[in-house]
PDB file of N, CA and C in Angstrom:
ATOM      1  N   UNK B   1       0.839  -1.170   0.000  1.00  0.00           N
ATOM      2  CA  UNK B   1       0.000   0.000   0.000  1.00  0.00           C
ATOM      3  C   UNK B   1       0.893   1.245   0.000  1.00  0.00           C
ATOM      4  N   UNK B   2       0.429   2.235  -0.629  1.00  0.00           N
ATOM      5  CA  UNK B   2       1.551   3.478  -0.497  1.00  0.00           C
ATOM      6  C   UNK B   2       0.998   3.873   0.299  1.00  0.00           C
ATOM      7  N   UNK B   3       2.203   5.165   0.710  1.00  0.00           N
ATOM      8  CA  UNK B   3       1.926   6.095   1.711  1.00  0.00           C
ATOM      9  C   UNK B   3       0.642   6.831   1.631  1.00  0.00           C
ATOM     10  N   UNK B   4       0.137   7.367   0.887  1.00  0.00           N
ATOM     11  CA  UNK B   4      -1.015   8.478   0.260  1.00  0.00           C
ATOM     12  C   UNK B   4      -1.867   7.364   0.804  1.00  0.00           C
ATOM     13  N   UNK B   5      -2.130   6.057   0.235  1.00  0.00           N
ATOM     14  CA  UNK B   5      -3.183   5.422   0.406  1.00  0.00           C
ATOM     15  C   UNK B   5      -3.271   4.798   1.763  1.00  0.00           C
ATOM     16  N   UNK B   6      -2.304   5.123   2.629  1.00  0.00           N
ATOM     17  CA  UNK B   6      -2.571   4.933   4.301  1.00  0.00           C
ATOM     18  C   UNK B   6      -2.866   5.755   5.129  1.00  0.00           C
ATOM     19  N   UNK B   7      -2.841   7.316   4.355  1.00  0.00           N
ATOM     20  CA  UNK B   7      -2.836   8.482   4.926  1.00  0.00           C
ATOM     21  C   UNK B   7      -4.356   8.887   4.073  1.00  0.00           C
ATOM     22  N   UNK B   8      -4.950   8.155   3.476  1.00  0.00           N
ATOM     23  CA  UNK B   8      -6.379   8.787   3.065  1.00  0.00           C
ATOM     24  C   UNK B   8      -7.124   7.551   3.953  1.00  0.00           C
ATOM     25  N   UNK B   9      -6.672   6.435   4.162  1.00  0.00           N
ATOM     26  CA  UNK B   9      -7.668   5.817   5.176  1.00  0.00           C
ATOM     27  C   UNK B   9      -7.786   6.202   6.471  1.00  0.00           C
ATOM     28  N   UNK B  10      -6.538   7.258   6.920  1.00  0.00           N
ATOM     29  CA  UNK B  10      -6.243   7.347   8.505  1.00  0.00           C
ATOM     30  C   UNK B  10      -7.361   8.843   8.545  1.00  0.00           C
ATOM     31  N   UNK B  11      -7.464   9.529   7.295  1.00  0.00           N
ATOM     32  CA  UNK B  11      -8.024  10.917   7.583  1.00  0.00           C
ATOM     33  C   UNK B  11      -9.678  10.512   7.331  1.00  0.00           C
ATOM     34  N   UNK B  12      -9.382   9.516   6.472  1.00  0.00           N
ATOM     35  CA  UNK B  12     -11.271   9.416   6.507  1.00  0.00           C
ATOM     36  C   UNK B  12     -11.968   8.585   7.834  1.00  0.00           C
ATOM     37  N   UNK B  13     -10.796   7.592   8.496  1.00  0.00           N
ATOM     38  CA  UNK B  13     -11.395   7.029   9.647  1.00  0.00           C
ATOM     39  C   UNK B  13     -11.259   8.521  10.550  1.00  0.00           C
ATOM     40  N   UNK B  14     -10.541   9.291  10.903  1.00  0.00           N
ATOM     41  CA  UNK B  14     -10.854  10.526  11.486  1.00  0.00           C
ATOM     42  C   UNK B  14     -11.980  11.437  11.410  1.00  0.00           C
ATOM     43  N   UNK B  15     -12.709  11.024   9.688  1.00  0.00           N
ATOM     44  CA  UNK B  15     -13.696  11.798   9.935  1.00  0.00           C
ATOM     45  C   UNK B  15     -14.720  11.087   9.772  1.00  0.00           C
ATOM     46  N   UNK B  16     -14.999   9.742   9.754  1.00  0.00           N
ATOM     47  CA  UNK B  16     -16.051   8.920  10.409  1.00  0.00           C
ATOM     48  C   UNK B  16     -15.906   8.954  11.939  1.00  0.00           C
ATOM     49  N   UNK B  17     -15.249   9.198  12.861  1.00  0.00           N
ATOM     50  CA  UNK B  17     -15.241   9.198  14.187  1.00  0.00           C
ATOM     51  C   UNK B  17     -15.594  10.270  14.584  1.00  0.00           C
ATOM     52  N   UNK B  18     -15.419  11.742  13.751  1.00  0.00           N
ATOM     53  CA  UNK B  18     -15.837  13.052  14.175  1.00  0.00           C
ATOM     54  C   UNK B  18     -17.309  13.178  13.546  1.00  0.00           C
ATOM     55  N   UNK B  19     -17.755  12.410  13.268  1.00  0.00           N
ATOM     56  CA  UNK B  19     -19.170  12.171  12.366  1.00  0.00           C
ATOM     57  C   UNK B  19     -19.820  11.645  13.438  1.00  0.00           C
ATOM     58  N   UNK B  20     -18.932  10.291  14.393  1.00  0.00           N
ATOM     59  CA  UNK B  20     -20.105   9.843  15.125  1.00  0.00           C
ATOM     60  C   UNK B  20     -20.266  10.541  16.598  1.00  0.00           C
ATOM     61  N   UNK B  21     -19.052  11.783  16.963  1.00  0.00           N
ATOM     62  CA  UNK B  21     -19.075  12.330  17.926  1.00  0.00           C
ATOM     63  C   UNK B  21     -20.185  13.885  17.753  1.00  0.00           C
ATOM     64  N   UNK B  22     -20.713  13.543  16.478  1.00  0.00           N
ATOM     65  CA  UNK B  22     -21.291  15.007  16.531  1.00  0.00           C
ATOM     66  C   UNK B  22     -20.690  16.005  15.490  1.00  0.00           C
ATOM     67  N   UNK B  23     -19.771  16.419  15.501  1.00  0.00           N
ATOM     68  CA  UNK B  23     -18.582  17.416  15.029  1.00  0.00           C
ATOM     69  C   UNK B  23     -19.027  17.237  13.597  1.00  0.00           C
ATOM     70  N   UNK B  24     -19.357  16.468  12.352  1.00  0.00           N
ATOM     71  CA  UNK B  24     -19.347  16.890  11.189  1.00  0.00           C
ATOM     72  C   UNK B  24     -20.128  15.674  10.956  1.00  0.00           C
ATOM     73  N   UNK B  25     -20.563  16.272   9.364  1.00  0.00           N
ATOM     74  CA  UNK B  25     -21.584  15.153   8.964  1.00  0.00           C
ATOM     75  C   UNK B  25     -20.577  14.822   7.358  1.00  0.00           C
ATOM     76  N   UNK B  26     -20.525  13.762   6.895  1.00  0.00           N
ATOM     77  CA  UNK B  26     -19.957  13.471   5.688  1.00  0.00           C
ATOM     78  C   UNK B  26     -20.500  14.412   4.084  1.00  0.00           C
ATOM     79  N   UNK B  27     -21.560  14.501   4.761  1.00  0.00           N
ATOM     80  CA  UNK B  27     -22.908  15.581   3.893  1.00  0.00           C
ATOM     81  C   UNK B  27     -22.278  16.742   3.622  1.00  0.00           C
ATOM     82  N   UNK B  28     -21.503  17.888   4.818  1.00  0.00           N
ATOM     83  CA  UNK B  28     -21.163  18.516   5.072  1.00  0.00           C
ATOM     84  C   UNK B  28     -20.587  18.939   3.842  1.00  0.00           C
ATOM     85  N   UNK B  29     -20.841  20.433   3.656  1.00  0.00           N
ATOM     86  CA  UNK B  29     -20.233  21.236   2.462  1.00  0.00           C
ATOM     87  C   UNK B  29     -18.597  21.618   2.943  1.00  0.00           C
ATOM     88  N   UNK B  30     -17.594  21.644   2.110  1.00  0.00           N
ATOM     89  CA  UNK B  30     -16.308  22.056   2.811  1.00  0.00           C
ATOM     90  C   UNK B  30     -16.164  23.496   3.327  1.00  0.00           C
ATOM     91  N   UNK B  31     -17.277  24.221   2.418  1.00  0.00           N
ATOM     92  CA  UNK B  31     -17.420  25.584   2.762  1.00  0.00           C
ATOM     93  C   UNK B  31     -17.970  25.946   3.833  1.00  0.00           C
ATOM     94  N   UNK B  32     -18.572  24.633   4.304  1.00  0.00           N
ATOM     95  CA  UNK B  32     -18.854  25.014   6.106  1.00  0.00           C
ATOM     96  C   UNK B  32     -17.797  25.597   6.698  1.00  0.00           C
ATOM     97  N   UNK B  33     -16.766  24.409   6.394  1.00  0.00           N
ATOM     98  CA  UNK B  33     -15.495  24.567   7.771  1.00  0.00           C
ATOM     99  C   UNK B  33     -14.704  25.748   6.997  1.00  0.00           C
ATOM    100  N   UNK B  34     -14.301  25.750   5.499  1.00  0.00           N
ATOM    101  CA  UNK B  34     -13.119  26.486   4.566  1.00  0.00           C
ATOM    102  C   UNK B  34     -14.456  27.335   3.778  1.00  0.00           C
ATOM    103  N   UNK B  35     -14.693  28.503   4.328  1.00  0.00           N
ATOM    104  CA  UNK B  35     -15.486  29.669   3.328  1.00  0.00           C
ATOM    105  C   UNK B  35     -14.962  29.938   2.275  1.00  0.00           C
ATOM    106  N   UNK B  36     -14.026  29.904   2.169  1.00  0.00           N
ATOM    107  CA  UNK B  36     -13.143  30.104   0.977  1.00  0.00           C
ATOM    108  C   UNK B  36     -13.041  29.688   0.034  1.00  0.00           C
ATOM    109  N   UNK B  37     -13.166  28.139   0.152  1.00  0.00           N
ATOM    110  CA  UNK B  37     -13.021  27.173  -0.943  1.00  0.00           C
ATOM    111  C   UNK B  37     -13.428  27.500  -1.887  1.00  0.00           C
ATOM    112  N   UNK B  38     -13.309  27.590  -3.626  1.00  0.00           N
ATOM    113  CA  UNK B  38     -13.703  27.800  -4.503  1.00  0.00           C
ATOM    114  C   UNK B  38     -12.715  27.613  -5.684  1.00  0.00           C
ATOM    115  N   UNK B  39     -12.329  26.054  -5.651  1.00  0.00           N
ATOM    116  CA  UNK B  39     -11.067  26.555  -7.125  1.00  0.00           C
ATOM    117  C   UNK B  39     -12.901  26.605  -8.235  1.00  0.00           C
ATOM    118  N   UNK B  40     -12.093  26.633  -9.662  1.00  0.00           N
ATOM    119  CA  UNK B  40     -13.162  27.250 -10.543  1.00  0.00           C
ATOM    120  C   UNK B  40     -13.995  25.773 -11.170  1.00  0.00           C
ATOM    121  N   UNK B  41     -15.242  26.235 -10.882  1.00  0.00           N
ATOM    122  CA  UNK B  41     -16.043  24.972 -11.308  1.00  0.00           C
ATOM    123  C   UNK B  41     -16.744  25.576 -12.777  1.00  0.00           C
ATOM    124  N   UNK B  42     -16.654  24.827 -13.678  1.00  0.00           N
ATOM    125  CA  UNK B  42     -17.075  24.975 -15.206  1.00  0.00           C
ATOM    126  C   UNK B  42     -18.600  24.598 -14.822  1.00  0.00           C
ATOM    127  N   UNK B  43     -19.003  23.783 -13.973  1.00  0.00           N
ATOM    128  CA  UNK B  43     -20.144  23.290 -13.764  1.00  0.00           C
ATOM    129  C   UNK B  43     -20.940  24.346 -12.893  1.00  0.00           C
ATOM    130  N   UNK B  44     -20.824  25.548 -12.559  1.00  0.00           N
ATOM    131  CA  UNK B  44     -20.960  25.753 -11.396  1.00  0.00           C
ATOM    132  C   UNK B  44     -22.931  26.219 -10.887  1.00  0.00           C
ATOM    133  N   UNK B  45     -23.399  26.084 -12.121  1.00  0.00           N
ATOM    134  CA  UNK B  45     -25.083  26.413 -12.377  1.00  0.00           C
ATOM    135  C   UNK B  45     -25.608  25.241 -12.125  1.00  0.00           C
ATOM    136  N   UNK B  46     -24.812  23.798 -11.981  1.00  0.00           N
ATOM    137  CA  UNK B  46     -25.887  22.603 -11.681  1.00  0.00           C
ATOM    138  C   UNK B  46     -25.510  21.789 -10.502  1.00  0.00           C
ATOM    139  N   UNK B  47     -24.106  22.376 -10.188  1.00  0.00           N
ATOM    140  CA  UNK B  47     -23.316  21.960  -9.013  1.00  0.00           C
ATOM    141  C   UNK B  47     -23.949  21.884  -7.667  1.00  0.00           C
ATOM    142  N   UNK B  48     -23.540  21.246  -6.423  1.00  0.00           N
ATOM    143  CA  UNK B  48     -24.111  21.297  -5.051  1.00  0.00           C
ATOM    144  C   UNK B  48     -23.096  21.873  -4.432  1.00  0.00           C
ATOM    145  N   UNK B  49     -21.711  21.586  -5.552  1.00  0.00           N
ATOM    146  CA  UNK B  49     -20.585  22.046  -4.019  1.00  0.00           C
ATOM    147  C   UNK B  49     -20.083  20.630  -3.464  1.00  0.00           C
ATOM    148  N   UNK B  50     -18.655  20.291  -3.220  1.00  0.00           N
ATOM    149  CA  UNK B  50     -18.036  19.410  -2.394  1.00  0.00           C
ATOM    150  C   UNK B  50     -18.729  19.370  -1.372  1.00  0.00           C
ATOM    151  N   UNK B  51     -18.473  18.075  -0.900  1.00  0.00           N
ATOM    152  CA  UNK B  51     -18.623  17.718   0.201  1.00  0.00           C
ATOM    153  C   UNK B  51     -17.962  17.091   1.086  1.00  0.00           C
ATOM    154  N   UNK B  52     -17.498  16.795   2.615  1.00  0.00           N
ATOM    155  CA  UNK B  52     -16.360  15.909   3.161  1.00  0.00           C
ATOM    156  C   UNK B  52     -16.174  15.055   2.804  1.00  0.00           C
ATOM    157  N   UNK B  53     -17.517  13.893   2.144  1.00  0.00           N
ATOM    158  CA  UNK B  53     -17.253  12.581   1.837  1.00  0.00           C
ATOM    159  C   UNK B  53     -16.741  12.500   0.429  1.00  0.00           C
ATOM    160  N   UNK B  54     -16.800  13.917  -0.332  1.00  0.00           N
ATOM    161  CA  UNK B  54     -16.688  13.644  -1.991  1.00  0.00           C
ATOM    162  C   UNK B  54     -15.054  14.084  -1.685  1.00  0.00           C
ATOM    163  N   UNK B  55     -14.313  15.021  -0.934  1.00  0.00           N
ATOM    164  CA  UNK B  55     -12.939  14.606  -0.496  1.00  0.00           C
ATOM    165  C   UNK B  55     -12.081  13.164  -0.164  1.00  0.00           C
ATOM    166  N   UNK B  56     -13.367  12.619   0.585  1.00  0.00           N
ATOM    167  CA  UNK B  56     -12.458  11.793   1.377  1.00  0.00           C
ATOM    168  C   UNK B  56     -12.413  11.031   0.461  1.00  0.00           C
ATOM    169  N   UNK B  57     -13.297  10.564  -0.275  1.00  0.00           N
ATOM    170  CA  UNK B  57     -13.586   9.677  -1.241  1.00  0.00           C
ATOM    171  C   UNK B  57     -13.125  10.331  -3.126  1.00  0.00           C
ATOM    172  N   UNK B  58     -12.269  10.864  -3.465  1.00  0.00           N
ATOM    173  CA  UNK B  58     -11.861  11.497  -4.241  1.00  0.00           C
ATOM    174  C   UNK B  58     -12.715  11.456  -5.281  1.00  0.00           C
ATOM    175  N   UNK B  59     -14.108  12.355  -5.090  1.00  0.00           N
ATOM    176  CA  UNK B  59     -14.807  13.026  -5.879  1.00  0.00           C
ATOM    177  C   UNK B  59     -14.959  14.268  -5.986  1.00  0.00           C
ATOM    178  N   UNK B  60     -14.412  14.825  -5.228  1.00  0.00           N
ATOM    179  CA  UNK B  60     -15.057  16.507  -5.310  1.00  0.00           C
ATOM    180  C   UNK B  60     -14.283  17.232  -6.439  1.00  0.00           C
ATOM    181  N   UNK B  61     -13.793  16.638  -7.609  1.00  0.00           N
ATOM    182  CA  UNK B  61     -13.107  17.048  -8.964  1.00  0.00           C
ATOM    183  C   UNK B  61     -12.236  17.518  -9.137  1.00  0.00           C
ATOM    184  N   UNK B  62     -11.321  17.501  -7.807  1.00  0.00           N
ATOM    185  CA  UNK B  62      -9.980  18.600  -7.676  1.00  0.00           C
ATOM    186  C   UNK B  62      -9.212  17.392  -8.556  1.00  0.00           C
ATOM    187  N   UNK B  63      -8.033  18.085  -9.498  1.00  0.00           N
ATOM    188  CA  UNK B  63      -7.259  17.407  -9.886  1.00  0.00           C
ATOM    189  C   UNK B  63      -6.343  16.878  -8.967  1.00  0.00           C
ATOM    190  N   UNK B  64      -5.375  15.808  -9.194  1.00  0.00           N
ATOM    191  CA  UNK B  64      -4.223  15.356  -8.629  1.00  0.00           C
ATOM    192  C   UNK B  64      -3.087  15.768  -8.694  1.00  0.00           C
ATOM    193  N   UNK B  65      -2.828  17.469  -7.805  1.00  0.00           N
ATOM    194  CA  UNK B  65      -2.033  18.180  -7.794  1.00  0.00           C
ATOM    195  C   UNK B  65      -2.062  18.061  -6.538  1.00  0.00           C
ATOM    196  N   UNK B  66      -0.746  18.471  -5.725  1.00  0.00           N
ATOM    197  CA  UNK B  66      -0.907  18.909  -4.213  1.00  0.00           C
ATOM    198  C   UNK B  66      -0.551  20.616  -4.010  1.00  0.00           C
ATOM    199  N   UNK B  67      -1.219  21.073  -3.059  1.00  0.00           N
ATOM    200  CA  UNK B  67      -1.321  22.754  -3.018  1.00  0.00           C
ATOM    201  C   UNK B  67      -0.214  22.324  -1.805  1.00  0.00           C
ATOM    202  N   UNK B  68       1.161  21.723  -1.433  1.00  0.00           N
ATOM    203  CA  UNK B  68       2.195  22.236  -1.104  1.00  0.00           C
ATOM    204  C   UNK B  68       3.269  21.815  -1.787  1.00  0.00           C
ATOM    205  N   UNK B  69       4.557  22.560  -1.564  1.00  0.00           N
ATOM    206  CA  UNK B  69       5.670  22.834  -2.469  1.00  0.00           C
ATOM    207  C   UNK B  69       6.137  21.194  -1.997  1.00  0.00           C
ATOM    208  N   UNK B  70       6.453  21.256  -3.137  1.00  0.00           N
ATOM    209  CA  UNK B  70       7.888  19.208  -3.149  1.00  0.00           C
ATOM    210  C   UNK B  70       8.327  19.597  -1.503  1.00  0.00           C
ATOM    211  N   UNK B  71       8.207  18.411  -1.145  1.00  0.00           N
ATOM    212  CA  UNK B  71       8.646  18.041   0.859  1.00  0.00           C
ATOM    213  C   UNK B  71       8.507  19.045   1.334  1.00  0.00           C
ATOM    214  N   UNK B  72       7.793  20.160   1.437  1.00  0.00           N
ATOM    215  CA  UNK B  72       7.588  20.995   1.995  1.00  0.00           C
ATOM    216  C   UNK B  72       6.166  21.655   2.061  1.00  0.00           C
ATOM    217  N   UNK B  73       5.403  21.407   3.399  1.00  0.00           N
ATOM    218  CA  UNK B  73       3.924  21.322   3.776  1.00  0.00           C
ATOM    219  C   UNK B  73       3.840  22.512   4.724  1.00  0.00           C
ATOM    220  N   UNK B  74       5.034  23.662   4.605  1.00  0.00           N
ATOM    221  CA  UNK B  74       4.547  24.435   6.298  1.00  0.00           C
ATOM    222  C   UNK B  74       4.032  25.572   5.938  1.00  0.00           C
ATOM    223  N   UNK B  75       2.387  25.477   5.253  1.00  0.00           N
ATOM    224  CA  UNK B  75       1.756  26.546   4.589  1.00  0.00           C
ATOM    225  C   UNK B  75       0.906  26.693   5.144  1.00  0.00           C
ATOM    226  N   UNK B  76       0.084  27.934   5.569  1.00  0.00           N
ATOM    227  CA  UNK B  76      -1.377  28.179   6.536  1.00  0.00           C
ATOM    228  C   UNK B  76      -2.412  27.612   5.115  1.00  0.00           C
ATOM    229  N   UNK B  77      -3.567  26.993   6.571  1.00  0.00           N
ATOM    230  CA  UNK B  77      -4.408  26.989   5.326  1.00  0.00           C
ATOM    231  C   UNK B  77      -4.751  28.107   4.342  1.00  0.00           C
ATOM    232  N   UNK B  78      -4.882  29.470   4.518  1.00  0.00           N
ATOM    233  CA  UNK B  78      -4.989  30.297   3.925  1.00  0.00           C
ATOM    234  C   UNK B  78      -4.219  30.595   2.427  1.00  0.00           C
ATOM    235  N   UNK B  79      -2.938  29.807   2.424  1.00  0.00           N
ATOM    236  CA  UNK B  79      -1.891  29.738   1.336  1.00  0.00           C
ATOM    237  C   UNK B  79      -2.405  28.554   0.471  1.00  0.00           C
ATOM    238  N   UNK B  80      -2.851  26.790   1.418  1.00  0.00           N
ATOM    239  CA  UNK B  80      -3.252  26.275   0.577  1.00  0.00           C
ATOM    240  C   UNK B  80      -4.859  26.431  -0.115  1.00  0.00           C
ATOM    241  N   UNK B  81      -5.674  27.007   0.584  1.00  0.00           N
ATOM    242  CA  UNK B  81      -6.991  27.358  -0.187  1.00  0.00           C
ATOM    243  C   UNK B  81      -7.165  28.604  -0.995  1.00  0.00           C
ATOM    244  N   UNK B  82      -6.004  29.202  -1.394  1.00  0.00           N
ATOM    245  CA  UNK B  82      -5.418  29.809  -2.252  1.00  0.00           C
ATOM    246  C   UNK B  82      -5.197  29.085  -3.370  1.00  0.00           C
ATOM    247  N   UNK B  83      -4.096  28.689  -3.056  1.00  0.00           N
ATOM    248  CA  UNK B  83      -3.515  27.315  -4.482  1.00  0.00           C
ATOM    249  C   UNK B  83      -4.690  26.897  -4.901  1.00  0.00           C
ATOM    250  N   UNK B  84      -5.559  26.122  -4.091  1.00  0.00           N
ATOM    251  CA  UNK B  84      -6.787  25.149  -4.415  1.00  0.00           C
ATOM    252  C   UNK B  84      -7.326  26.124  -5.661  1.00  0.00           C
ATOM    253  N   UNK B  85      -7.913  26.953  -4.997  1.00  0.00           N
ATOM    254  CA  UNK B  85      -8.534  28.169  -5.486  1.00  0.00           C
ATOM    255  C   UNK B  85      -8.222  28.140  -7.147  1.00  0.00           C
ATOM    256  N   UNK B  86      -7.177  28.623  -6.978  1.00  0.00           N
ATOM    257  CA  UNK B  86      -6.152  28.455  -8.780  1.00  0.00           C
ATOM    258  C   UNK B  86      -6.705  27.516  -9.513  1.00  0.00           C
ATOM    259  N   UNK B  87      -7.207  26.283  -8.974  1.00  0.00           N
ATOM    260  CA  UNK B  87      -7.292  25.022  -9.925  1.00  0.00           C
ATOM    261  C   UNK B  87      -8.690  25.258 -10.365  1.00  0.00           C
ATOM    262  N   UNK B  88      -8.881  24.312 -11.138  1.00  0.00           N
ATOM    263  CA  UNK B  88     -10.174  24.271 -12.374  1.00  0.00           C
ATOM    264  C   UNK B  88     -10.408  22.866 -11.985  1.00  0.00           C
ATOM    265  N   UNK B  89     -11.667  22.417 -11.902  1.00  0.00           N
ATOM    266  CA  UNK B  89     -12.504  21.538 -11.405  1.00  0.00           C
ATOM    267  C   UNK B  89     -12.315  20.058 -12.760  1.00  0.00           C
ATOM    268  N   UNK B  90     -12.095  19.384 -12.796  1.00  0.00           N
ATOM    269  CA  UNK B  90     -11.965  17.767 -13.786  1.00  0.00           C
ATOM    270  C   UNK B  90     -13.573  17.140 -14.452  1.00  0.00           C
ATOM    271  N   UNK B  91     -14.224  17.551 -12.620  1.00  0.00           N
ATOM    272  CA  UNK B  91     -15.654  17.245 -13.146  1.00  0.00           C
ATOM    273  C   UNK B  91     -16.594  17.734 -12.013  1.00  0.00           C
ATOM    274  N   UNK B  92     -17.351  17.669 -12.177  1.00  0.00           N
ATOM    275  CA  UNK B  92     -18.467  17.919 -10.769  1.00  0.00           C
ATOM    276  C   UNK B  92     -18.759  17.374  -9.588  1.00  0.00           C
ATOM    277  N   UNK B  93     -18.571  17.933  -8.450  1.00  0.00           N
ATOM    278  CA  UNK B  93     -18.192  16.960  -7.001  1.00  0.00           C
ATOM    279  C   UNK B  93     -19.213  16.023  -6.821  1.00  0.00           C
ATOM    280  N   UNK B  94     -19.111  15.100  -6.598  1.00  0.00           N
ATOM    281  CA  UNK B  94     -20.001  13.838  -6.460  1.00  0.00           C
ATOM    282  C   UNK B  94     -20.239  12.828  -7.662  1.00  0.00           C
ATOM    283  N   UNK B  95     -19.830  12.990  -9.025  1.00  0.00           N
ATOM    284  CA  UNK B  95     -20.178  12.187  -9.816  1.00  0.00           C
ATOM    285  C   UNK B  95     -19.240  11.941 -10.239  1.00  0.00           C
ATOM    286  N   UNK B  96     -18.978  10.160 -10.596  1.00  0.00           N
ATOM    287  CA  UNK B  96     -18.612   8.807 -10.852  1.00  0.00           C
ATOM    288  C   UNK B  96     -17.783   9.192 -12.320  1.00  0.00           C
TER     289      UNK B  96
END
C-alpha cells in the first residue's frame, strides 16, 4: 500500500469518528469549515458544491495536484486554499 493510500484511510477514519461524535456530517459542504473554498467549477449552475465525503472519497473534482511545495507542507491553510482556489474543477463533485 503506499503512503497516500494509508494516509487517506487514517483521515477518513478521522472523519467517520468526528461524524459519530457530533462534530461533522460526511454531507457537510467544505465551505462550512473552509469559506473560501472555490477553485473554478465549469459546472458551477448545476453543481451542489463538495462535500467531506466527496474529499475523502476522491470526488469533489480537484485534480491530482498537491497545493504544497515538493517536501515541503509548512503553509497556513490560507496559502493552501489559495492554491486550491487556482485550480479548475476535472468534473463535478459527487459524480462517478
Amino acid at each position: 500500500m503506499r503512503a497516500g493510500c494509508r494516509e487517506q484511510v487514517f483521515t477518513d477514519l478521522m472523519l467517520l469518528l468526528e461524524q459519530q461524535r457530533g462534530r461533522v456530517a460526511v454531507s457537510d459542504p467544505v465551505t462550512k469549515f473552509v469559506p473560501q473554498y472555490a477553485p473554478h467549477d465549469p459546472w458551477e449552475s448545476s453543481t451542489r458544491g463538495a462535500t467531506l465525503k466527496d474529499l475523502g472519497s476522491h470526488m469533489a473534482g480537484l485534480p491530482r495536484y498537491s497545493p504544497c511545495d515538493f517536501f515541503n507542507c509548512n503553509s497556513t491553510l490560507a496559502e493552501i486554499v489559495a492554491r486550491i482556489n487556482e485550480w479548475t474543477l476535472l468534473q463535478s463533485p459527487g459524480v462517478r
